[in-house]
Structure formats: C-alpha cells, structure tokens
Short mmCIF file of C-alpha atoms in Angstrom, two decimals:
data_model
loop_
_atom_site.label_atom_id
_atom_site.label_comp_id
_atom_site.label_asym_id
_atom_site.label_seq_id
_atom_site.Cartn_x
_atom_site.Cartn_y
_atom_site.Cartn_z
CA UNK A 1 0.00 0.00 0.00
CA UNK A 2 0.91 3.80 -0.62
CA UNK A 3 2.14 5.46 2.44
CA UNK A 4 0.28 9.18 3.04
CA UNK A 5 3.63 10.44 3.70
CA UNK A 6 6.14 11.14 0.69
CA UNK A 7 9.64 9.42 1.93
CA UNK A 8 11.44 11.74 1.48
CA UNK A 9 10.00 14.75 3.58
CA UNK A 10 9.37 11.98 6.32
CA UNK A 11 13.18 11.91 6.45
CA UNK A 12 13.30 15.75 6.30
CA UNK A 13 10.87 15.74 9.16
CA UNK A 14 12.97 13.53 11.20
CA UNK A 15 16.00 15.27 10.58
CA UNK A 16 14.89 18.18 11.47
CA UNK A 17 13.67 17.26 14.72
CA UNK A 18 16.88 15.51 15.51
CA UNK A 19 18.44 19.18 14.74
CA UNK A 20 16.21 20.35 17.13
CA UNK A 21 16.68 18.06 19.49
CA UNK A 22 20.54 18.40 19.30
CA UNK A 23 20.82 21.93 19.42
CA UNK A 24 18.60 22.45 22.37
CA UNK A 25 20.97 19.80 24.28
CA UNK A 26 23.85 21.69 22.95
CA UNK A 27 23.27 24.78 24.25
CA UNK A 28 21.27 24.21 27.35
CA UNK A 29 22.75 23.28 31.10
CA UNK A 30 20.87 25.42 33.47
CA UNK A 31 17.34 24.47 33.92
CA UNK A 32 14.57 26.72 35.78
CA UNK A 33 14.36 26.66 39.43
CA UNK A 34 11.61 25.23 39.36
CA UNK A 35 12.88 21.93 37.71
CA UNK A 36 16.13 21.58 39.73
CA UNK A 37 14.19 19.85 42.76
CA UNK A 38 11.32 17.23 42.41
CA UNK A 39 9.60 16.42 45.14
CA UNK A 40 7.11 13.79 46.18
CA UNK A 41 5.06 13.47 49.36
CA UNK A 42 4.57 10.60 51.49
CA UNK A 43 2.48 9.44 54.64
CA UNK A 44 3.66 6.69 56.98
CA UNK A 45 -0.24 5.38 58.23
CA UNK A 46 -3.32 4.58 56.41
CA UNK A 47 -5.72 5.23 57.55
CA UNK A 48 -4.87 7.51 60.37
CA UNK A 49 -7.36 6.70 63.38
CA UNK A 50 -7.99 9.81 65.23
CA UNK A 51 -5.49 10.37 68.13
CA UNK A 52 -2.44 8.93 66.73
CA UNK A 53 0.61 10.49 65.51
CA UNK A 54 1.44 10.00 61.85
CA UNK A 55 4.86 10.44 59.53
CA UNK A 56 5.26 13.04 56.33
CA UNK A 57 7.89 12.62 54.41
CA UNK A 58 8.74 14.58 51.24
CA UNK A 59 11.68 12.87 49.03
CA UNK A 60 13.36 15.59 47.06
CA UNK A 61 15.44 14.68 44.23
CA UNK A 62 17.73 17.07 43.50
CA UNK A 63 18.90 17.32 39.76
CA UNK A 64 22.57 16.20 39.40
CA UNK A 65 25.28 18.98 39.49
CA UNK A 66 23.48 21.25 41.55
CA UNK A 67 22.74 21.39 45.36
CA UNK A 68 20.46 23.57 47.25
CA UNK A 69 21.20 25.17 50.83
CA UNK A 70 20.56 22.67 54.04
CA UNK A 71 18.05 23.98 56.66
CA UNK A 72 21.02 25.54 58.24
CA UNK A 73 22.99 26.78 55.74
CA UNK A 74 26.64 28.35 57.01
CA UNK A 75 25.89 32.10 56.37
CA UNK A 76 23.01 33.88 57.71
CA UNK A 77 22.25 35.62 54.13
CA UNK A 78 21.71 32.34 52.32
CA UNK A 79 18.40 30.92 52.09
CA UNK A 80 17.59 27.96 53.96
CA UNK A 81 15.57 24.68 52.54
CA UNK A 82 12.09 24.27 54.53
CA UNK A 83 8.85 22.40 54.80
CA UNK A 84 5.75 24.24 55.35
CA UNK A 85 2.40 22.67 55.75
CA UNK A 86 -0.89 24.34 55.53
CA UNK A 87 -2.81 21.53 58.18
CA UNK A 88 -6.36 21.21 57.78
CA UNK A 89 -8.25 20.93 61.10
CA UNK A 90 -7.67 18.48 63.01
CA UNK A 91 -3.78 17.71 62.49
CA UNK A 92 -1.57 19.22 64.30
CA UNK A 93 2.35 19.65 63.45
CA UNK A 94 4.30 18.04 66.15
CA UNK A 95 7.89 18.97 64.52
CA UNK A 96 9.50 19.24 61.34
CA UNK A 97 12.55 17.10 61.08
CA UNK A 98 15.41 18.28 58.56
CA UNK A 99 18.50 15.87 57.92
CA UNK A 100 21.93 17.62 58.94
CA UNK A 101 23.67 19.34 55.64
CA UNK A 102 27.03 17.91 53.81
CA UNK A 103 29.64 20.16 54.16
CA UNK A 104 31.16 20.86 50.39
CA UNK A 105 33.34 22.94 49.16
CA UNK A 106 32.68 25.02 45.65
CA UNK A 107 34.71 27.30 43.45
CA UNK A 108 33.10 30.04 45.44
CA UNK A 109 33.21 28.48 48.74
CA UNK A 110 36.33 27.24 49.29
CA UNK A 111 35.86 26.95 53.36
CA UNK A 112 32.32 25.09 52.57
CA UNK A 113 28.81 25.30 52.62
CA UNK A 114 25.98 22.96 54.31
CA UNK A 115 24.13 21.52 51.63
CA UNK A 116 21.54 18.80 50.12
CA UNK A 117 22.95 16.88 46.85
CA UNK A 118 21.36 14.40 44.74
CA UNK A 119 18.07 14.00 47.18
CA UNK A 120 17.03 14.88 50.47
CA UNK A 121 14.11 13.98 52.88
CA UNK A 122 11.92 16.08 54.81
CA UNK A 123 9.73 14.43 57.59
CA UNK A 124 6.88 15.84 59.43
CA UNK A 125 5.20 14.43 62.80
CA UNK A 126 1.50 15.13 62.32
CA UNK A 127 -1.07 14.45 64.98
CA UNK A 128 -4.34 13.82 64.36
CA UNK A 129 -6.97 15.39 67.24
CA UNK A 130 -9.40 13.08 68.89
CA UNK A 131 -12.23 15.18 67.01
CA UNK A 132 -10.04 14.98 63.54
CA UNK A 133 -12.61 15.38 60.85
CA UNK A 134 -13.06 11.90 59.38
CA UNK A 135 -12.41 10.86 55.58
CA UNK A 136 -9.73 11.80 53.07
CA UNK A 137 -7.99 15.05 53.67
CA UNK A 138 -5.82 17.00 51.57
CA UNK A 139 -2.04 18.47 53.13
CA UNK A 140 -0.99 21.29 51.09
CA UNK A 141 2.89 21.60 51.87
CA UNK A 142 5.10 24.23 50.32
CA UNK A 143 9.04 23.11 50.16
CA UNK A 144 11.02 26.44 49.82
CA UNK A 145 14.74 26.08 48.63
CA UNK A 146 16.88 27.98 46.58
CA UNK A 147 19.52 26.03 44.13
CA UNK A 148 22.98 26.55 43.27
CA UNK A 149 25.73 24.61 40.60
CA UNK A 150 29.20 25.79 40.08
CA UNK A 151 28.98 28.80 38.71
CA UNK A 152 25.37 29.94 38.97
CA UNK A 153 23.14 30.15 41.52
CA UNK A 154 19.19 29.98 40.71
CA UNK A 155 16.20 32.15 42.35
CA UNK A 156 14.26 31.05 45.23
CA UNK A 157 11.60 28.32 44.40
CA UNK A 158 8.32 27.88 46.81
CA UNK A 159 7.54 24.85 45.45
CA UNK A 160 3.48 23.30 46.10
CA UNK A 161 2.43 19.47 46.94
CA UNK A 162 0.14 17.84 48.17
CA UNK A 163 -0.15 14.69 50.72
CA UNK A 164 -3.40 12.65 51.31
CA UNK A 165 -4.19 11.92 55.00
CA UNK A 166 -7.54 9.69 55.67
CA UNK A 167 -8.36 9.87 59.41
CA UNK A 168 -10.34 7.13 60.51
CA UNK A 169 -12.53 6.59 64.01
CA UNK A 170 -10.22 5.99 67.30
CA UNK A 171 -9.03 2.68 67.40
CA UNK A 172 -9.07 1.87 63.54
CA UNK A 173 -6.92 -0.54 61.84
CA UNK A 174 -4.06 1.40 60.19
CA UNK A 175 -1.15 -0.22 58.23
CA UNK A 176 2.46 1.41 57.92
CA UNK A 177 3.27 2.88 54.55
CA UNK A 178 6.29 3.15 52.86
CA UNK A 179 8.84 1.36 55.31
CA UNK A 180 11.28 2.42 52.89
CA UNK A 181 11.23 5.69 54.02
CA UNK A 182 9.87 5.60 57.68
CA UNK A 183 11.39 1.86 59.18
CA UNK A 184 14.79 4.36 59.48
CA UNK A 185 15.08 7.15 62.34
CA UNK A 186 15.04 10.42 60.87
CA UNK A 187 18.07 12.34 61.47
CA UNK A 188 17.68 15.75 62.88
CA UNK A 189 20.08 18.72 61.63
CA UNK B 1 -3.03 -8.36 28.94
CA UNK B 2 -6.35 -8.67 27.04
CA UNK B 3 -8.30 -5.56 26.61
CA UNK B 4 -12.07 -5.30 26.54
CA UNK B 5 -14.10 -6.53 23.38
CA UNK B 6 -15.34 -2.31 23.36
CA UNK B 7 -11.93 -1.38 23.23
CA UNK B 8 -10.56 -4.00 21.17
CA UNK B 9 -12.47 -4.95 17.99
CA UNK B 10 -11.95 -8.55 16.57
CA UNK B 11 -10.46 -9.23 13.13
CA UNK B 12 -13.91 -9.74 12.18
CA UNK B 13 -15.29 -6.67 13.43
CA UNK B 14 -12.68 -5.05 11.59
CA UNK B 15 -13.41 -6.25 8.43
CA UNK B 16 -17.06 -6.00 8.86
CA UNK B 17 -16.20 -2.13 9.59
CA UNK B 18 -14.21 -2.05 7.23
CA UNK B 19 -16.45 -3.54 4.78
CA UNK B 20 -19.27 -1.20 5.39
CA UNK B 21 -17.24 1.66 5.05
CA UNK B 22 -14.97 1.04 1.80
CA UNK B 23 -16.20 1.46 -1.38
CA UNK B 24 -17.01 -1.93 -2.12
CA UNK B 25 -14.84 -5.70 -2.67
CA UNK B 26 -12.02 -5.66 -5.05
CA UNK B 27 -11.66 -1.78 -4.83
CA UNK B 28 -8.70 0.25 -4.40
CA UNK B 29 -8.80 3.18 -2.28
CA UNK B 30 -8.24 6.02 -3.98
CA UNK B 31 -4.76 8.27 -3.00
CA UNK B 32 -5.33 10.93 -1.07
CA UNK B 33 -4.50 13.75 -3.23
CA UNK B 34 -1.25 16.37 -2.76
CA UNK B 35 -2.91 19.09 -1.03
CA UNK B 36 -4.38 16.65 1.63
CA UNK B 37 -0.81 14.88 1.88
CA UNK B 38 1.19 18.14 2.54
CA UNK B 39 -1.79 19.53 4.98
CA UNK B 40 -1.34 16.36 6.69
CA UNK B 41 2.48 16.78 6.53
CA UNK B 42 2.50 20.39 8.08
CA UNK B 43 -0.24 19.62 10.66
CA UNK B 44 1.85 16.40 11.58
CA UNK B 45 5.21 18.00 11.51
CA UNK B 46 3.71 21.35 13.67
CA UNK B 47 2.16 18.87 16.34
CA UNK B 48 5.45 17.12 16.58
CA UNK B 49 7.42 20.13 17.27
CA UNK B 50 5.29 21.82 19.58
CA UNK B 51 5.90 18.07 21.65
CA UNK B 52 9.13 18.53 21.02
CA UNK B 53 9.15 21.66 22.11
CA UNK B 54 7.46 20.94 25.49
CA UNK B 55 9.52 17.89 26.14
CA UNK B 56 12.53 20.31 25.59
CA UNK B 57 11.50 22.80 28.01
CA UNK B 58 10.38 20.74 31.00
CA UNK B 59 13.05 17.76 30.67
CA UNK B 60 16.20 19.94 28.86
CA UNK B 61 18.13 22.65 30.36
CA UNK B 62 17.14 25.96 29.86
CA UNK B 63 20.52 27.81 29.22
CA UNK B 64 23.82 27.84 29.55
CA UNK B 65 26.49 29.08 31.80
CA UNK B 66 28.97 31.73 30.26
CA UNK B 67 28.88 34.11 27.61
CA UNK B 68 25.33 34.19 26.50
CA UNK B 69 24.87 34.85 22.75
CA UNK B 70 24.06 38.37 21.81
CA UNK B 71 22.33 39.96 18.78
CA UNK B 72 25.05 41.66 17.23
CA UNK B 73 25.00 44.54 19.33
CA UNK B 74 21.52 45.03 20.08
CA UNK B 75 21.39 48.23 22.00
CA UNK B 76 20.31 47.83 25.82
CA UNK B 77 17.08 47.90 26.81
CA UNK B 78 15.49 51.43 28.45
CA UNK B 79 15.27 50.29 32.25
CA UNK B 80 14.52 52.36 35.24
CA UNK B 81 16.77 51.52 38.13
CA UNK B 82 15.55 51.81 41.89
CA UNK B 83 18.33 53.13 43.70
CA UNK B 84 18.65 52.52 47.08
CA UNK B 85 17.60 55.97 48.23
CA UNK B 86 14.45 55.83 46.75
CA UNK B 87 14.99 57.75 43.31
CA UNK B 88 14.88 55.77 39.77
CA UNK B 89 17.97 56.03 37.31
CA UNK B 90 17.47 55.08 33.54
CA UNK B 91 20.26 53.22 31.94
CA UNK B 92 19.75 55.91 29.10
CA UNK B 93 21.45 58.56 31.89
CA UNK B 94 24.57 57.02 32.11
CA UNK B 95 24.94 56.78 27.46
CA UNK B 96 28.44 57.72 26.82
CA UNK B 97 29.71 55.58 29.86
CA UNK B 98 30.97 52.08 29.29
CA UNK B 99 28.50 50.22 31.54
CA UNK B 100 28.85 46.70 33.21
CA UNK B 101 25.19 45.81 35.01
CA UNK B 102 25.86 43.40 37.54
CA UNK B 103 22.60 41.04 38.60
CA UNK B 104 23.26 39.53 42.25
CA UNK B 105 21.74 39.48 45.31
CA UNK B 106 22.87 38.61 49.27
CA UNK B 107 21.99 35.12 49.03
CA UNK B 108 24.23 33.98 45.94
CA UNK B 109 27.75 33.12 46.88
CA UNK B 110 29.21 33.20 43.45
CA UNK B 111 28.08 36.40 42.79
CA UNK B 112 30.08 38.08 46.38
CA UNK B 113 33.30 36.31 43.96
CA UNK B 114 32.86 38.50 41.73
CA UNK B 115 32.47 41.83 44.13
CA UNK B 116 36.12 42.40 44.80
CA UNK B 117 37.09 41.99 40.69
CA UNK B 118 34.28 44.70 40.12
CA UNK B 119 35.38 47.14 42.85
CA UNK B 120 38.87 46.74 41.02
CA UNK B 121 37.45 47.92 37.53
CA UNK B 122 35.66 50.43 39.02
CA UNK B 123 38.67 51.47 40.42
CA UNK B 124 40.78 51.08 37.37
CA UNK B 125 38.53 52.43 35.16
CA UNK B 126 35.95 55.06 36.50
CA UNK B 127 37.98 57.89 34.81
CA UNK B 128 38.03 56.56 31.47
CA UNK B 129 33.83 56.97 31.43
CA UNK B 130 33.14 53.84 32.89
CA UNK B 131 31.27 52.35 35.66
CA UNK B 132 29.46 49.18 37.56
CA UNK B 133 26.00 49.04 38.12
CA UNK B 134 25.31 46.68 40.96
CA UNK B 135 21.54 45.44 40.51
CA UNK B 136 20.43 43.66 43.63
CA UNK B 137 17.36 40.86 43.38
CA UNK B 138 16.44 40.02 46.63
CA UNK B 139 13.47 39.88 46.99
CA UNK B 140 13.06 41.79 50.06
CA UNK B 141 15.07 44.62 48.51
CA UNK B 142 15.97 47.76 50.32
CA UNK B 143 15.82 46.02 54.01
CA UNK B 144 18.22 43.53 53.11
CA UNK B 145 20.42 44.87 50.66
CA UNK B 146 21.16 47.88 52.16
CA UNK B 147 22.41 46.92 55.47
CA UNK B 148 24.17 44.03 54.11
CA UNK B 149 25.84 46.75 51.30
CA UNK B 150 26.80 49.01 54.28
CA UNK B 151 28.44 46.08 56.41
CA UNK B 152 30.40 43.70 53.89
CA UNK B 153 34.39 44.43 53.39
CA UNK B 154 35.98 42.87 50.39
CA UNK B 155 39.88 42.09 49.96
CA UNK B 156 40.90 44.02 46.69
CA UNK B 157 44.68 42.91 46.55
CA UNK B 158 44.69 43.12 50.23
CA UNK B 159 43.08 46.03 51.13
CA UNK B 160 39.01 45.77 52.76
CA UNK B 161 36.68 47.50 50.74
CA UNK B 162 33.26 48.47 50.81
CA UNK B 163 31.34 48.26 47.82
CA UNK B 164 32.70 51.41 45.41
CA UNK B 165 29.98 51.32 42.87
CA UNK B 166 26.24 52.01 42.57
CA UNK B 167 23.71 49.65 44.05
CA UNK B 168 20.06 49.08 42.96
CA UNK B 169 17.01 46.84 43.77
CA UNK B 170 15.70 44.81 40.74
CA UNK B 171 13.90 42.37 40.15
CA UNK B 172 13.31 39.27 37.94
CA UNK B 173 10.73 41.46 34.90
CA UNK B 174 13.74 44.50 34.86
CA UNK B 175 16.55 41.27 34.48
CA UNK B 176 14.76 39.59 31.61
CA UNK B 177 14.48 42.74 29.52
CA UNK B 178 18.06 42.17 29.08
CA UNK B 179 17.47 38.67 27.48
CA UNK B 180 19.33 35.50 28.83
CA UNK B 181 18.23 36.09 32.27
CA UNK B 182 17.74 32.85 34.60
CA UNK B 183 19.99 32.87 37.47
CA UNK B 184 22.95 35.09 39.23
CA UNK B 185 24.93 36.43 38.87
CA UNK B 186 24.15 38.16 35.53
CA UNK B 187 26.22 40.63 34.07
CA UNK B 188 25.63 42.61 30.76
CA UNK B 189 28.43 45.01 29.39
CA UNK B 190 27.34 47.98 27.03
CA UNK B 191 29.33 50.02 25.17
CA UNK B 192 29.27 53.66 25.28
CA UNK B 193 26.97 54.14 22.09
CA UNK B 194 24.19 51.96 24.47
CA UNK B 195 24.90 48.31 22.74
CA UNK B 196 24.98 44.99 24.47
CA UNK B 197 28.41 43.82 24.08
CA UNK B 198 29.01 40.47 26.06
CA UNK B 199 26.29 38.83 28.48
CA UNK B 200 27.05 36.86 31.07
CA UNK B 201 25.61 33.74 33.11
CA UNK B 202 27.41 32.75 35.56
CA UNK B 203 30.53 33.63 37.44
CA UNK B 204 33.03 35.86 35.37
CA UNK B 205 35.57 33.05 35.27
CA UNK B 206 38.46 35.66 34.25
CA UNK B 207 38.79 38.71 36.05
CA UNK B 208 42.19 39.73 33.33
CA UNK B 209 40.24 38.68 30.84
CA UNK B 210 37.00 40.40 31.47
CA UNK B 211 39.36 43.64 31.97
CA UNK B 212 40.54 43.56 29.05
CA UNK B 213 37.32 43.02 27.19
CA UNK B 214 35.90 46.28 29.16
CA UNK B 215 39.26 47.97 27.98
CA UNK B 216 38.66 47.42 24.38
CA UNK B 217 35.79 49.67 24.69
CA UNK B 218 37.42 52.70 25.45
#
C-alpha cells in the first residue's frame, strides 16, 4: 500500500527534529528553578485513626550537578531549605525534622557550605486530634529552597504538593506505609 | 493483557467495519490527493514540534552558563533603576559611559566572587567613562540589601573594601528585559553608544580577561 507520507519529507521531518533536538541539548545546562528539585510526598499510616501520631515525608530529588542550601545553611544571608504545611483541622504539626547538611566545598566556597545533593528527605510528625474530621484530607505543603551549581546560583523556588491523609474513628486498623522511608530514624540537623 | 471486546475490535469486526465503510470488494482506495498529503504533513510536523518543544522545556536545560549569545550589538534595553535611596535612574542617563550591570543578590555566593574583581574595575577604570551598576534581586530589597551593602568588606589585593559602585534593587521582569536572564549572577556590558556587548551567566571566570574586554571599549 501507498504510504500518506512522501519518503522523502518523512526523512526531512525527522532530521529536522533531531536538529532540534541536538541543538537544544547543545546549548542548554541550566534548567529553571523550578525543575532543579522534584519532590514527592509521602504518609507513613493509612488510615490515620484519630489520636495517633502520623509520619510526612517529602523525598526531594535534586537534579545532578546542583545542590540547594541545608536547613542551616553556614551564612546567615543564604536561604535555607524548609517544609511548610498548611494543616487542615484536626492535624496538628508536632515537629518538622530536617536531615543535617554535607559540608562541600565550591569554586566560590572554598571553606564550605551545608548543603543537600542528589536528594534529600523532609519528615513531618502530624497528629491527628481526637475530634479529627473523618475521611480523606488533603495536606498542602510548600518546600522552599533555593539552588545553586558551580557557577550559577538559581532564584528562590516555593515549590506546592500535596499529601493525602484519611483519618479514621479511634481505634481503627491502620497499616504502615512506605517502610522504605519511615522503618529508618530520621536524622535531625 | 487482554483488553475489553469495546476497546478491542476482533479481526472480524474489523473487516465488517471495514467492509461497510470502503467502497465496495475488489476496490482500491483512492490516493489521497497532494494538497491533503502536505496539509497532513504540516499539521503532523507542527504537532510534533510543539511536543518537542514541550519535552525540551520541561526535561532539557534551559541555558547555559557563560557568555550568553548576543544579537550583534543590540542596543540595551530602556530600564529604570531603583536606587537605594528611593529615586529611579534610567540606563539611558549614564549613554556615553561604558556600563557593566551586575545582577546579584545577598543570598548567591558566586556572585560576592565577583564583588572584589568589580570594585577593582571600578577602580581602574571610572575615569576613562566607565562604571558598575550593581543590581540587587532580593526579593526583600531595600531592608536587606542595604544593610548588608553598608556592612560587607571585600579584599581588593589586600586592602578591605566596601562596595565602590552604585547599588540598585531589581527584580526578575527589569533582568529579563536584558534577554538570557535565569539565574545570578548576571552581568551585561554595554558600550558607550548603548549596545549589548558580552552577556554573562554565571561567574566571570576571568577577572584579566573580562578587563581587558571592558578595555577594548574605550
């Protein structure tokens, strides 16, 4: 049968697009703030029954060659990573745990600077209030950083996601999620 | 994994389909004719770039660190400066001047590098009709900047010193009218006619160099 498409400016289709592709590899190595850190949110319980505490975690992958500032970064000016929720009623923040920075040293910080590479995870201790509402609820959290590579460093990024809590009556069945994440201690900076 | 019947017509369906819909047993569909091949050409190869497109801008970098390509010596764009004591300056004021504008801001270690190589041309090179434009970008401008202006020291070949050239507050709508804009420190040098000579993103890498790019515009 007849293709639709001519052969030939199929091929000049293709090429072209490889161009495209090529060039825009070529010339590109700093991405937008925005897309330096990915971030995913997890909960440790489900469901939550009311009363108990429950786990947040957000996992953070960080894009490789670049490193944003730990929660408490070594100068006062630079801008620290954090974890904000916005808690619907009925959960209440216990504490907000950060991991302790790496120290590193950069072209323009020889004596070092505390930072997260590669990934980093954010937990939050959530209670849920004896009167919780019950059902699904939605977490908004906000994870503020600010990015750096070698030679350039990026704006500050307030960053939104979203966790899903279900609270459940007192004394409800609730399974562990994620082990993964929340079998290990979290380690406090 | 089987699909649905719905989704998933048998071979029979098919040709019954098929069958209803062609022009009848033994016939040859006629070729679509030239017009509807290269319409369906374009709209095919248009689609496929705008993906392309996309993919490229959410999974590629952006840009790239160093000299960022200019337009031949476009001439600068007509920004108002917020100075730190409240009054605006144009860029048009200082035509004439050889003019580096220096994005940074308080919270960008490779742009406090630079400071001490930019006090030193300022230094250097203030007589000849030049000067530094320091455009800060935090975000919460004057409060920050100022204080942090007034208390920072910088070792210029050994000697602590303040900041010697103008300061501003910017922001990230003023940077991008200078094209290339996407992180700090940013620096654009214009020559006195008002052209856009070199921009950079990224550290200056070398101060001599850089020096003696500035000098070839006097």
């Amino acid at each position: 049968m007849k293709s639709i498409f001519p052969l030939r400016s199929l091929r000049l289709c293709i090429l072209g697009a490889s161009w495209f592709l090529l060039f825009s590899s070529a010339t590109a190595q700093v991405p937008r703030a925005a897309d330096v850190v990915a971030p995913e949110a997890y909960v440790s319980l489900a469901p939550v029954p009311r009363g108990r505490a429950v786990e947040l975690a957000v996992v953070a992958r960080i894009r490789s060659g670049f490193h944003i500032n730990s929660h408490k970064p070594t100068d006062e000016y630079l801008i620290p990573t954090a974890l904000s929720a916005d808690l619907p009623p009925g959960l209440r923040l216990l504490d907000t745990v950060y991991p302790p920075g790496q120290i590193r040293k950069f072209k323009f910080a020889p004596d070092g600077l505390s930072v997260y590479e590669n990934g980093v995870t954010l937990r939050m201790k959530l209670e849920a209030a004896a009167d919780a509402p019950l059902g699904q609820r939605k977490v908004p959290l906000l994870l503020h950083y600010q990015a750096c590579n070698d030679e350039v460093c990026l704006p500050p990024v307030k960053l939104p996601l979203t966790a899903e809590i279900e609270i459940a009556p007192a004394g409800a069945a609730a399974q562990p999620q994620h082990p993964e994440i929340f079998s290990a201690p979290a380690a406090k900076q | 994994m089987s699909l649905p019947s719905e989704a998933s017509p048998s071979m029979d369906d098919r040709e019954a389909g098929a069958s209803k819909s062609g022009t009848g047993q033994g016939e040859t569909p006629s070729p679509p004719s030239p017009v509807v091949k290269k319409a369906v050409l374009i709209i095919v190869t248009v689609v496929g770039l705008m993906g392309l497109a996309w993919l490229a801008d959410h999974y590629l970098p952006a840009a790239q660190t160093g000299e960022v390509k200019t337009a031949g010596g476009a001439l600068a764009p007509n920004v108002t400066f917020r100075g730190m004591d409240g009054n605006d300056v144009t860029l048009a004021q200082f035509k004439g001047k050889v003019v580096l504008v220096n994005f940074w801001a308080t919270w960008c270690e490779p742009c406090k590098i630079e400071i001490p190589w930019l006090i030193e041309y300022q230094q250097k090179y203030a007589s000849r009709g030049f000067t530094v434009l320091g455009v800060a970008m935090d975000e919460e401008g004057k409060q920050v900047v100022e204080p942090w202006v007034q208390k920072e020291r910088f070792d210029v070949n050994g000697q602590q010193l303040p900041i010697n050239y103008p300061i501003f507050v910017g922001n990230d709508p003023l940077a991008e009218q200078f094209g290339g804009y996407i992180g700090l420190p940013f620096s654009v040098l214009i020559s006195r006619d008002g052209k856009v000579v070199k921009k950079q993103l990224g550290m200056i890498l070398d101060k001599d160099k850089f020096a003696k790019e500035i000098e070839s515009l006097f």
